Every structure is written in C-alpha cells, then in structure tokens.
Amino acid sequence: MATRHIRIAIALCAGAGMAVAMWARLSPYGLPWSLTLSCVVAVSGTISAATLHLTEMFAVTTHRCKAPGCRYIVRVTGVDAAESRRWQEIAAAHPGHQLPRR
C-alpha cells in the first residue's frame, strides 16, 4: 500500500512541476487570471493522471488463459505471491473461453 502512496506522490509532484512551468510560460502574456488558471489546472491534471497511469503500469501483474486463441486476462496489483498464484490458476481454469473476433 505504501508503494501506491509513493506513486501518487510522484504523479502529483510531476503535475505540480508542469503547472508551475505552464504558469511561468503564460504569465508574460498578461492573460486574464481565469484563463491562466484553467490552462494550469488542465495541464496539472493531465500530467498527474498520465504519470500515475504510467507508474501503475509497471506494478501490474498480468495472468492470461493458456488455451490457444483465448483472450481472457486477469490483472492484479498489490498482492502477495499466494494471491497472485490463485489468480493465475483462476485465469487458467475459467469456465468460458473467449475466442478472438474474426
């Protein structure tokens, strides 16, 4: 759980850094504060969300069905080895196989 908090903090810091950079680039133009604020908030939110998504992408464990042509996937985060193994067995023995569309 602590690693998730670290990833969130990284994402917020990246968003805040880009918000400051955007404010610094827009301030010389003398734009109304509402327009500057909306641009800064949009950039901050986008960068924070993208950074969080990218950092969580590396923390995900993916288990796939081993049947040929089956697309069943289970993605888990923050589980111990026993729980990950349980999800791996669930993915291998799921009741309905989803074949790719042609």
Tab-separated table of N, CA, C and O in Angstrom:
chain	number	residue	atom	x	y	z
A	1	MET	N	0.818	-1.195	0.000
A	1	MET	CA	0.000	0.000	0.000
A	1	MET	C	0.861	1.258	0.000
A	1	MET	O	0.499	2.249	-0.589
A	2	ALA	N	2.008	1.172	0.655
A	2	ALA	CA	2.888	2.337	0.712
A	2	ALA	C	3.442	2.681	-0.664
A	2	ALA	O	3.648	3.861	-0.965
A	3	THR	N	3.659	1.668	-1.511
A	3	THR	CA	4.180	1.964	-2.846
A	3	THR	C	3.154	2.725	-3.675
A	3	THR	O	3.528	3.542	-4.507
A	4	ARG	N	1.871	2.454	-3.454
A	4	ARG	CA	0.836	3.209	-4.173
A	4	ARG	C	0.874	4.675	-3.753
A	4	ARG	O	0.726	5.567	-4.586
A	5	HIS	N	1.079	4.925	-2.470
A	5	HIS	CA	1.177	6.301	-1.999
A	5	HIS	C	2.390	7.004	-2.613
A	5	HIS	O	2.333	8.192	-2.938
A	6	ILE	N	3.462	6.278	-2.783
A	6	ILE	CA	4.656	6.849	-3.414
A	6	ILE	C	4.371	7.185	-4.874
A	6	ILE	O	4.750	8.253	-5.356
A	7	ARG	N	3.678	6.277	-5.585
A	7	ARG	CA	3.341	6.551	-6.983
A	7	ARG	C	2.411	7.757	-7.107
A	7	ARG	O	2.558	8.574	-8.023
A	8	ILE	N	1.461	7.894	-6.187
A	8	ILE	CA	0.565	9.050	-6.207
A	8	ILE	C	1.353	10.330	-5.940
A	8	ILE	O	1.133	11.356	-6.599
A	9	ALA	N	2.273	10.285	-4.986
A	9	ALA	CA	3.088	11.467	-4.689
A	9	ALA	C	3.944	11.861	-5.891
A	9	ALA	O	4.087	13.057	-6.195
A	10	ILE	N	4.504	10.877	-6.574
A	10	ILE	CA	5.296	11.160	-7.784
A	10	ILE	C	4.424	11.826	-8.840
A	10	ILE	O	4.825	12.811	-9.477
A	11	ALA	N	3.225	11.303	-9.033
A	11	ALA	CA	2.317	11.866	-10.041
A	11	ALA	C	1.920	13.295	-9.686
A	11	ALA	O	1.882	14.175	-10.555
A	12	LEU	N	1.617	13.544	-8.417
A	12	LEU	CA	1.241	14.896	-8.000
A	12	LEU	C	2.397	15.876	-8.145
A	12	LEU	O	2.203	17.022	-8.557
A	13	CYS	N	3.606	15.437	-7.819
A	13	CYS	CA	4.781	16.307	-7.981
A	13	CYS	C	5.044	16.619	-9.450
A	13	CYS	O	5.385	17.757	-9.797
A	14	ALA	N	4.877	15.629	-10.310
A	14	ALA	CA	5.066	15.865	-11.747
A	14	ALA	C	4.018	16.857	-12.257
A	14	ALA	O	4.336	17.766	-13.033
A	15	GLY	N	2.777	16.691	-11.823
A	15	GLY	CA	1.716	17.612	-12.232
A	15	GLY	C	1.956	19.016	-11.714
A	15	GLY	O	1.755	20.002	-12.435
A	16	ALA	N	2.401	19.122	-10.464
A	16	ALA	CA	2.676	20.440	-9.895
A	16	ALA	C	3.847	21.113	-10.609
A	16	ALA	O	3.816	22.325	-10.874
A	17	GLY	N	4.861	20.336	-10.931
A	17	GLY	CA	6.002	20.898	-11.659
A	17	GLY	C	5.614	21.428	-13.028
A	17	GLY	O	6.031	22.511	-13.435
A	18	MET	N	4.793	20.665	-13.732
A	18	MET	CA	4.340	21.132	-15.050
A	18	MET	C	3.393	22.321	-14.931
A	18	MET	O	3.368	23.195	-15.802
A	19	ALA	N	2.605	22.375	-13.844
A	19	ALA	CA	1.725	23.521	-13.626
A	19	ALA	C	2.539	24.798	-13.423
A	19	ALA	O	2.214	25.852	-13.981
A	20	VAL	N	3.605	24.704	-12.645
A	20	VAL	CA	4.476	25.868	-12.430
A	20	VAL	C	5.144	26.277	-13.738
A	20	VAL	O	5.224	27.468	-14.063
A	21	ALA	N	5.593	25.312	-14.510
A	21	ALA	CA	6.224	25.627	-15.796
A	21	ALA	C	5.228	26.292	-16.751
A	21	ALA	O	5.569	27.254	-17.456
A	22	MET	N	3.982	25.805	-16.765
A	22	MET	CA	2.969	26.402	-17.639
A	22	MET	C	2.637	27.825	-17.185
A	22	MET	O	2.498	28.726	-18.001
A	23	TRP	N	2.526	28.022	-15.872
A	23	TRP	CA	2.253	29.367	-15.358
A	23	TRP	C	3.394	30.321	-15.732
A	23	TRP	O	3.148	31.458	-16.130
A	24	ALA	N	4.630	29.852	-15.617
A	24	ALA	CA	5.783	30.696	-15.946
A	24	ALA	C	5.806	31.063	-17.424
A	24	ALA	O	6.205	32.171	-17.785
A	25	ARG	N	5.338	30.146	-18.263
A	25	ARG	CA	5.331	30.442	-19.701
A	25	ARG	C	4.183	31.370	-20.094
A	25	ARG	O	4.289	32.126	-21.054
A	26	LEU	N	3.054	31.297	-19.364
A	26	LEU	CA	1.892	32.121	-19.725
A	26	LEU	C	1.883	33.490	-19.054
A	26	LEU	O	1.247	34.417	-19.555
A	27	SER	N	2.558	33.641	-17.932
A	27	SER	CA	2.478	34.902	-17.189
A	27	SER	C	2.977	36.128	-17.955
A	27	SER	O	2.407	37.211	-17.787
A	28	PRO	N	3.991	36.060	-18.809
A	28	PRO	CA	4.423	37.274	-19.522
A	28	PRO	C	3.392	37.816	-20.521
A	28	PRO	O	3.462	38.976	-20.920
A	29	TYR	N	2.416	37.020	-20.910
A	29	TYR	CA	1.461	37.451	-21.921
A	29	TYR	C	0.320	38.288	-21.362
A	29	TYR	O	-0.484	38.819	-22.117
A	30	GLY	N	0.196	38.383	-20.059
A	30	GLY	CA	-0.841	39.217	-19.455
A	30	GLY	C	-2.250	38.690	-19.680
A	30	GLY	O	-3.187	39.475	-19.822
A	31	LEU	N	-2.406	37.399	-19.705
A	31	LEU	CA	-3.728	36.795	-19.873
A	31	LEU	C	-4.560	36.991	-18.615
A	31	LEU	O	-4.022	37.162	-17.526
A	32	PRO	N	-5.890	36.965	-18.746
A	32	PRO	CA	-6.720	37.020	-17.550
A	32	PRO	C	-6.409	35.839	-16.626
A	32	PRO	O	-6.070	34.742	-17.088
A	33	TRP	N	-6.530	36.058	-15.324
A	33	TRP	CA	-6.170	35.017	-14.363
A	33	TRP	C	-7.018	33.768	-14.535
A	33	TRP	O	-6.543	32.670	-14.313
A	34	SER	N	-8.284	33.936	-14.952
A	34	SER	CA	-9.156	32.765	-15.115
A	34	SER	C	-8.674	31.870	-16.257
A	34	SER	O	-8.715	30.639	-16.152
A	35	LEU	N	-8.203	32.470	-17.332
A	35	LEU	CA	-7.688	31.691	-18.462
A	35	LEU	C	-6.370	31.006	-18.084
A	35	LEU	O	-6.164	29.825	-18.390
A	36	THR	N	-5.502	31.736	-17.407
A	36	THR	CA	-4.242	31.149	-16.956
A	36	THR	C	-4.498	29.999	-15.985
A	36	THR	O	-3.894	28.930	-16.106
A	37	LEU	N	-5.422	30.202	-15.048
A	37	LEU	CA	-5.741	29.166	-14.074
A	37	LEU	C	-6.310	27.920	-14.744
A	37	LEU	O	-5.928	26.801	-14.409
A	38	SER	N	-7.195	28.110	-15.718
A	38	SER	CA	-7.778	26.942	-16.389
A	38	SER	C	-6.718	26.166	-17.169
A	38	SER	O	-6.731	24.924	-17.171
A	39	CYS	N	-5.783	26.849	-17.795
A	39	CYS	CA	-4.698	26.157	-18.507
A	39	CYS	C	-3.782	25.418	-17.533
A	39	CYS	O	-3.404	24.270	-17.783
A	40	VAL	N	-3.440	26.053	-16.442
A	40	VAL	CA	-2.552	25.444	-15.459
A	40	VAL	C	-3.203	24.219	-14.829
A	40	VAL	O	-2.560	23.172	-14.674
A	41	VAL	N	-4.480	24.308	-14.476
A	41	VAL	CA	-5.181	23.173	-13.865
A	41	VAL	C	-5.312	22.022	-14.864
A	41	VAL	O	-5.133	20.853	-14.510
A	42	ALA	N	-5.601	22.343	-16.128
A	42	ALA	CA	-5.722	21.297	-17.143
A	42	ALA	C	-4.397	20.566	-17.352
A	42	ALA	O	-4.362	19.327	-17.420
A	43	VAL	N	-3.318	21.300	-17.443
A	43	VAL	CA	-2.002	20.681	-17.629
A	43	VAL	C	-1.620	19.858	-16.402
A	43	VAL	O	-1.142	18.726	-16.526
A	44	SER	N	-1.860	20.397	-15.232
A	44	SER	CA	-1.525	19.686	-13.996
A	44	SER	C	-2.295	18.372	-13.885
A	44	SER	O	-1.721	17.330	-13.570
A	45	GLY	N	-3.589	18.404	-14.150
A	45	GLY	CA	-4.397	17.190	-14.072
A	45	GLY	C	-4.005	16.154	-15.100
A	45	GLY	O	-3.937	14.955	-14.805
A	46	THR	N	-3.747	16.598	-16.307
A	46	THR	CA	-3.367	15.673	-17.372
A	46	THR	C	-2.028	15.006	-17.085
A	46	THR	O	-1.890	13.779	-17.224
A	47	ILE	N	-1.054	15.781	-16.687
A	47	ILE	CA	0.271	15.227	-16.387
A	47	ILE	C	0.203	14.306	-15.182
A	47	ILE	O	0.815	13.225	-15.176
A	48	SER	N	-0.553	14.680	-14.156
A	48	SER	CA	-0.682	13.818	-12.974
A	48	SER	C	-1.327	12.486	-13.333
A	48	SER	O	-0.859	11.422	-12.922
A	49	ALA	N	-2.409	12.532	-14.104
A	49	ALA	CA	-3.098	11.298	-14.487
A	49	ALA	C	-2.225	10.418	-15.372
A	49	ALA	O	-2.169	9.191	-15.191
A	50	ALA	N	-1.525	11.016	-16.315
A	50	ALA	CA	-0.657	10.240	-17.199
A	50	ALA	C	0.504	9.617	-16.430
A	50	ALA	O	0.855	8.451	-16.652
A	51	THR	N	1.089	10.380	-15.526
A	51	THR	CA	2.197	9.858	-14.730
A	51	THR	C	1.736	8.721	-13.828
A	51	THR	O	2.404	7.685	-13.721
A	52	LEU	N	0.582	8.882	-13.194
A	52	LEU	CA	0.054	7.818	-12.342
A	52	LEU	C	-0.241	6.565	-13.154
A	52	LEU	O	0.063	5.453	-12.732
A	53	HIS	N	-0.807	6.747	-14.336
A	53	HIS	CA	-1.091	5.594	-15.192
A	53	HIS	C	0.198	4.871	-15.587
A	53	HIS	O	0.267	3.638	-15.555
A	54	LEU	N	1.206	5.620	-15.960
A	54	LEU	CA	2.468	5.007	-16.369
A	54	LEU	C	3.171	4.310	-15.196
A	54	LEU	O	3.730	3.217	-15.368
A	55	THR	N	3.137	4.914	-14.013
A	55	THR	CA	3.795	4.274	-12.878
A	55	THR	C	3.043	3.028	-12.431
A	55	THR	O	3.668	2.058	-11.996
A	56	GLU	N	1.719	3.029	-12.534
A	56	GLU	CA	0.958	1.841	-12.147
A	56	GLU	C	1.053	0.737	-13.187
A	56	GLU	O	0.843	-0.435	-12.870
A	57	MET	N	1.360	1.095	-14.409
A	57	MET	CA	1.506	0.090	-15.449
A	57	MET	C	2.655	-0.871	-15.124
A	57	MET	O	2.586	-2.053	-15.452
A	58	PHE	N	3.675	-0.387	-14.467
A	58	PHE	CA	4.819	-1.225	-14.129
A	58	PHE	C	4.577	-2.076	-12.891
A	58	PHE	O	5.354	-2.976	-12.596
A	59	ALA	N	3.518	-1.785	-12.126
A	59	ALA	CA	3.229	-2.523	-10.897
A	59	ALA	C	2.164	-3.600	-11.098
A	59	ALA	O	1.799	-4.282	-10.159
A	60	VAL	N	1.679	-3.775	-12.314
A	60	VAL	CA	0.592	-4.719	-12.585
A	60	VAL	C	1.172	-6.071	-12.982
A	60	VAL	O	2.117	-6.155	-13.758
A	61	THR	N	0.571	-7.133	-12.428
A	61	THR	CA	0.905	-8.494	-12.842
A	61	THR	C	-0.251	-9.006	-13.689
A	61	THR	O	-1.412	-8.919	-13.287
A	62	THR	N	0.052	-9.519	-14.863
A	62	THR	CA	-0.977	-9.992	-15.782
A	62	THR	C	-0.917	-11.502	-15.891
A	62	THR	O	0.149	-12.079	-16.092
A	63	HIS	N	-2.082	-12.135	-15.755
A	63	HIS	CA	-2.209	-13.580	-15.937
A	63	HIS	C	-3.164	-13.818	-17.104
A	63	HIS	O	-4.233	-13.212	-17.167
A	64	ARG	N	-2.773	-14.687	-18.023
A	64	ARG	CA	-3.579	-14.985	-19.204
A	64	ARG	C	-3.985	-16.445	-19.212
A	64	ARG	O	-3.308	-17.291	-18.657
A	65	CYS	N	-5.088	-16.716	-19.904
A	65	CYS	CA	-5.516	-18.099	-20.106
A	65	CYS	C	-4.540	-18.755	-21.088
A	65	CYS	O	-4.130	-18.138	-22.073
A	66	LYS	N	-4.173	-19.994	-20.822
A	66	LYS	CA	-3.193	-20.691	-21.654
A	66	LYS	C	-3.824	-21.399	-22.849
A	66	LYS	O	-3.116	-21.949	-23.684
A	67	ALA	N	-5.168	-21.401	-22.952
A	67	ALA	CA	-5.829	-22.063	-24.080
A	67	ALA	C	-5.511	-21.303	-25.370
A	67	ALA	O	-5.518	-20.068	-25.386
A	68	PRO	N	-5.241	-22.023	-26.454
A	68	PRO	CA	-4.914	-21.346	-27.714
A	68	PRO	C	-6.086	-20.490	-28.196
A	68	PRO	O	-7.212	-20.942	-28.264
A	69	GLY	N	-5.811	-19.240	-28.481
A	69	GLY	CA	-6.808	-18.333	-29.018
A	69	GLY	C	-7.699	-17.665	-27.986
A	69	GLY	O	-8.547	-16.857	-28.341
A	70	CYS	N	-7.546	-17.963	-26.713
A	70	CYS	CA	-8.392	-17.364	-25.680
A	70	CYS	C	-7.818	-16.007	-25.266
A	70	CYS	O	-6.612	-15.859	-25.102
A	71	ARG	N	-8.702	-15.013	-25.079
A	71	ARG	CA	-8.278	-13.659	-24.738
A	71	ARG	C	-8.489	-13.315	-23.270
A	71	ARG	O	-8.391	-12.154	-22.896
A	72	TYR	N	-8.798	-14.266	-22.423
A	72	TYR	CA	-9.108	-13.989	-21.018
A	72	TYR	C	-7.855	-13.517	-20.294
A	72	TYR	O	-6.819	-14.178	-20.319
A	73	ILE	N	-7.953	-12.369	-19.617
A	73	ILE	CA	-6.811	-11.764	-18.931
A	73	ILE	C	-7.249	-11.334	-17.533
A	73	ILE	O	-8.339	-10.805	-17.354
A	74	VAL	N	-6.379	-11.553	-16.554
A	74	VAL	CA	-6.580	-11.066	-15.195
A	74	VAL	C	-5.394	-10.184	-14.853
A	74	VAL	O	-4.244	-10.598	-15.000
A	75	ARG	N	-5.660	-8.953	-14.401
A	75	ARG	CA	-4.595	-8.046	-13.985
A	75	ARG	C	-4.755	-7.761	-12.499
A	75	ARG	O	-5.834	-7.364	-12.063
A	76	VAL	N	-3.693	-7.952	-11.730
A	76	VAL	CA	-3.734	-7.723	-10.290
A	76	VAL	C	-2.577	-6.829	-9.878
A	76	VAL	O	-1.516	-6.835	-10.494
A	77	THR	N	-2.804	-6.046	-8.823
A	77	THR	CA	-1.749	-5.205	-8.253
A	77	THR	C	-1.768	-5.353	-6.745
A	77	THR	O	-2.815	-5.573	-6.143
A	78	GLY	N	-0.621	-5.231	-6.144
A	78	GLY	CA	-0.516	-5.211	-4.697
A	78	GLY	C	-0.910	-6.498	-3.997
A	78	GLY	O	-1.479	-6.448	-2.918
A	79	VAL	N	-0.648	-7.642	-4.612
A	79	VAL	CA	-0.980	-8.918	-3.975
A	79	VAL	C	0.305	-9.670	-3.665
A	79	VAL	O	1.336	-9.461	-4.291
A	80	ASP	N	0.216	-10.573	-2.677
A	80	ASP	CA	1.382	-11.381	-2.350
A	80	ASP	C	1.483	-12.559	-3.325
A	80	ASP	O	0.656	-12.713	-4.220
A	81	ALA	N	2.495	-13.378	-3.160
A	81	ALA	CA	2.754	-14.478	-4.101
A	81	ALA	C	1.619	-15.497	-4.109
A	81	ALA	O	1.241	-16.006	-5.170
A	82	ALA	N	1.057	-15.801	-2.948
A	82	ALA	CA	-0.020	-16.794	-2.886
A	82	ALA	C	-1.272	-16.295	-3.600
A	82	ALA	O	-1.924	-17.041	-4.341
A	83	GLU	N	-1.608	-15.031	-3.387
A	83	GLU	CA	-2.786	-14.461	-4.055
A	83	GLU	C	-2.567	-14.370	-5.560
A	83	GLU	O	-3.463	-14.629	-6.353
A	84	SER	N	-1.358	-14.018	-5.970
A	84	SER	CA	-1.052	-13.967	-7.402
A	84	SER	C	-1.168	-15.352	-8.029
A	84	SER	O	-1.694	-15.496	-9.136
A	85	ARG	N	-0.696	-16.355	-7.320
A	85	ARG	CA	-0.804	-17.731	-7.819
A	85	ARG	C	-2.263	-18.158	-7.943
A	85	ARG	O	-2.652	-18.822	-8.894
A	86	ARG	N	-3.096	-17.755	-6.992
A	86	ARG	CA	-4.524	-18.079	-7.040
A	86	ARG	C	-5.177	-17.462	-8.268
A	86	ARG	O	-5.941	-18.108	-8.973
A	87	TRP	N	-4.841	-16.211	-8.568
A	87	TRP	CA	-5.396	-15.565	-9.753
A	87	TRP	C	-4.863	-16.205	-11.036
A	87	TRP	O	-5.558	-16.262	-12.046
A	88	GLN	N	-3.638	-16.673	-10.997
A	88	GLN	CA	-3.080	-17.372	-12.163
A	88	GLN	C	-3.859	-18.656	-12.420
A	88	GLN	O	-4.168	-18.978	-13.573
A	89	GLU	N	-4.198	-19.381	-11.368
A	89	GLU	CA	-4.996	-20.604	-11.527
A	89	GLU	C	-6.410	-20.292	-12.003
A	89	GLU	O	-6.978	-21.031	-12.813
A	90	ILE	N	-6.983	-19.202	-11.528
A	90	ILE	CA	-8.314	-18.794	-11.987
A	90	ILE	C	-8.278	-18.474	-13.477
A	90	ILE	O	-9.180	-18.856	-14.233
A	91	ALA	N	-7.247	-17.780	-13.922
A	91	ALA	CA	-7.136	-17.443	-15.340
A	91	ALA	C	-6.973	-18.686	-16.198
A	91	ALA	O	-7.498	-18.763	-17.312
A	92	ALA	N	-6.264	-19.686	-15.675
A	92	ALA	CA	-6.029	-20.906	-16.456
A	92	ALA	C	-7.266	-21.793	-16.510
A	92	ALA	O	-7.431	-22.570	-17.450
A	93	ALA	N	-8.163	-21.688	-15.532
A	93	ALA	CA	-9.301	-22.608	-15.464
A	93	ALA	C	-10.644	-21.882	-15.504
A	93	ALA	O	-11.603	-22.340	-14.909
A	94	HIS	N	-10.724	-20.767	-16.193
A	94	HIS	CA	-12.007	-20.051	-16.232
A	94	HIS	C	-13.005	-20.828	-17.091
A	94	HIS	O	-12.623	-21.566	-18.002
A	95	PRO	N	-14.309	-20.705	-16.813
A	95	PRO	CA	-15.309	-21.566	-17.459
A	95	PRO	C	-15.539	-21.295	-18.940
A	95	PRO	O	-15.689	-22.224	-19.718
A	96	GLY	N	-15.581	-20.054	-19.363
A	96	GLY	CA	-15.863	-19.757	-20.785
A	96	GLY	C	-14.644	-19.184	-21.469
A	96	GLY	O	-14.025	-18.265	-20.989
A	97	HIS	N	-14.279	-19.758	-22.587
A	97	HIS	CA	-13.120	-19.248	-23.325
A	97	HIS	C	-13.588	-18.227	-24.335
A	97	HIS	O	-14.529	-18.467	-25.085
A	98	GLN	N	-12.912	-17.087	-24.357
A	98	GLN	CA	-13.266	-16.005	-25.262
A	98	GLN	C	-12.329	-16.049	-26.466
A	98	GLN	O	-11.176	-15.723	-26.358
A	99	LEU	N	-12.866	-16.450	-27.577
A	99	LEU	CA	-12.063	-16.558	-28.789
A	99	LEU	C	-11.972	-15.202	-29.471
A	99	LEU	O	-12.867	-14.377	-29.375
A	100	PRO	N	-10.885	-14.951	-30.171
A	100	PRO	CA	-10.747	-13.673	-30.863
A	100	PRO	C	-11.782	-13.513	-31.956
A	100	PRO	O	-12.187	-14.484	-32.588
A	101	ARG	N	-12.213	-12.276	-32.168
A	101	ARG	CA	-13.173	-11.988	-33.239
A	101	ARG	C	-12.489	-11.995	-34.571
A	101	ARG	O	-11.371	-11.583	-34.725
A	102	ARG	N	-13.223	-12.460	-35.557
A	102	ARG	CA	-12.648	-12.501	-36.923
A	102	ARG	C	-13.303	-11.484	-37.803
A	102	ARG	O	-14.345	-11.067	-37.717
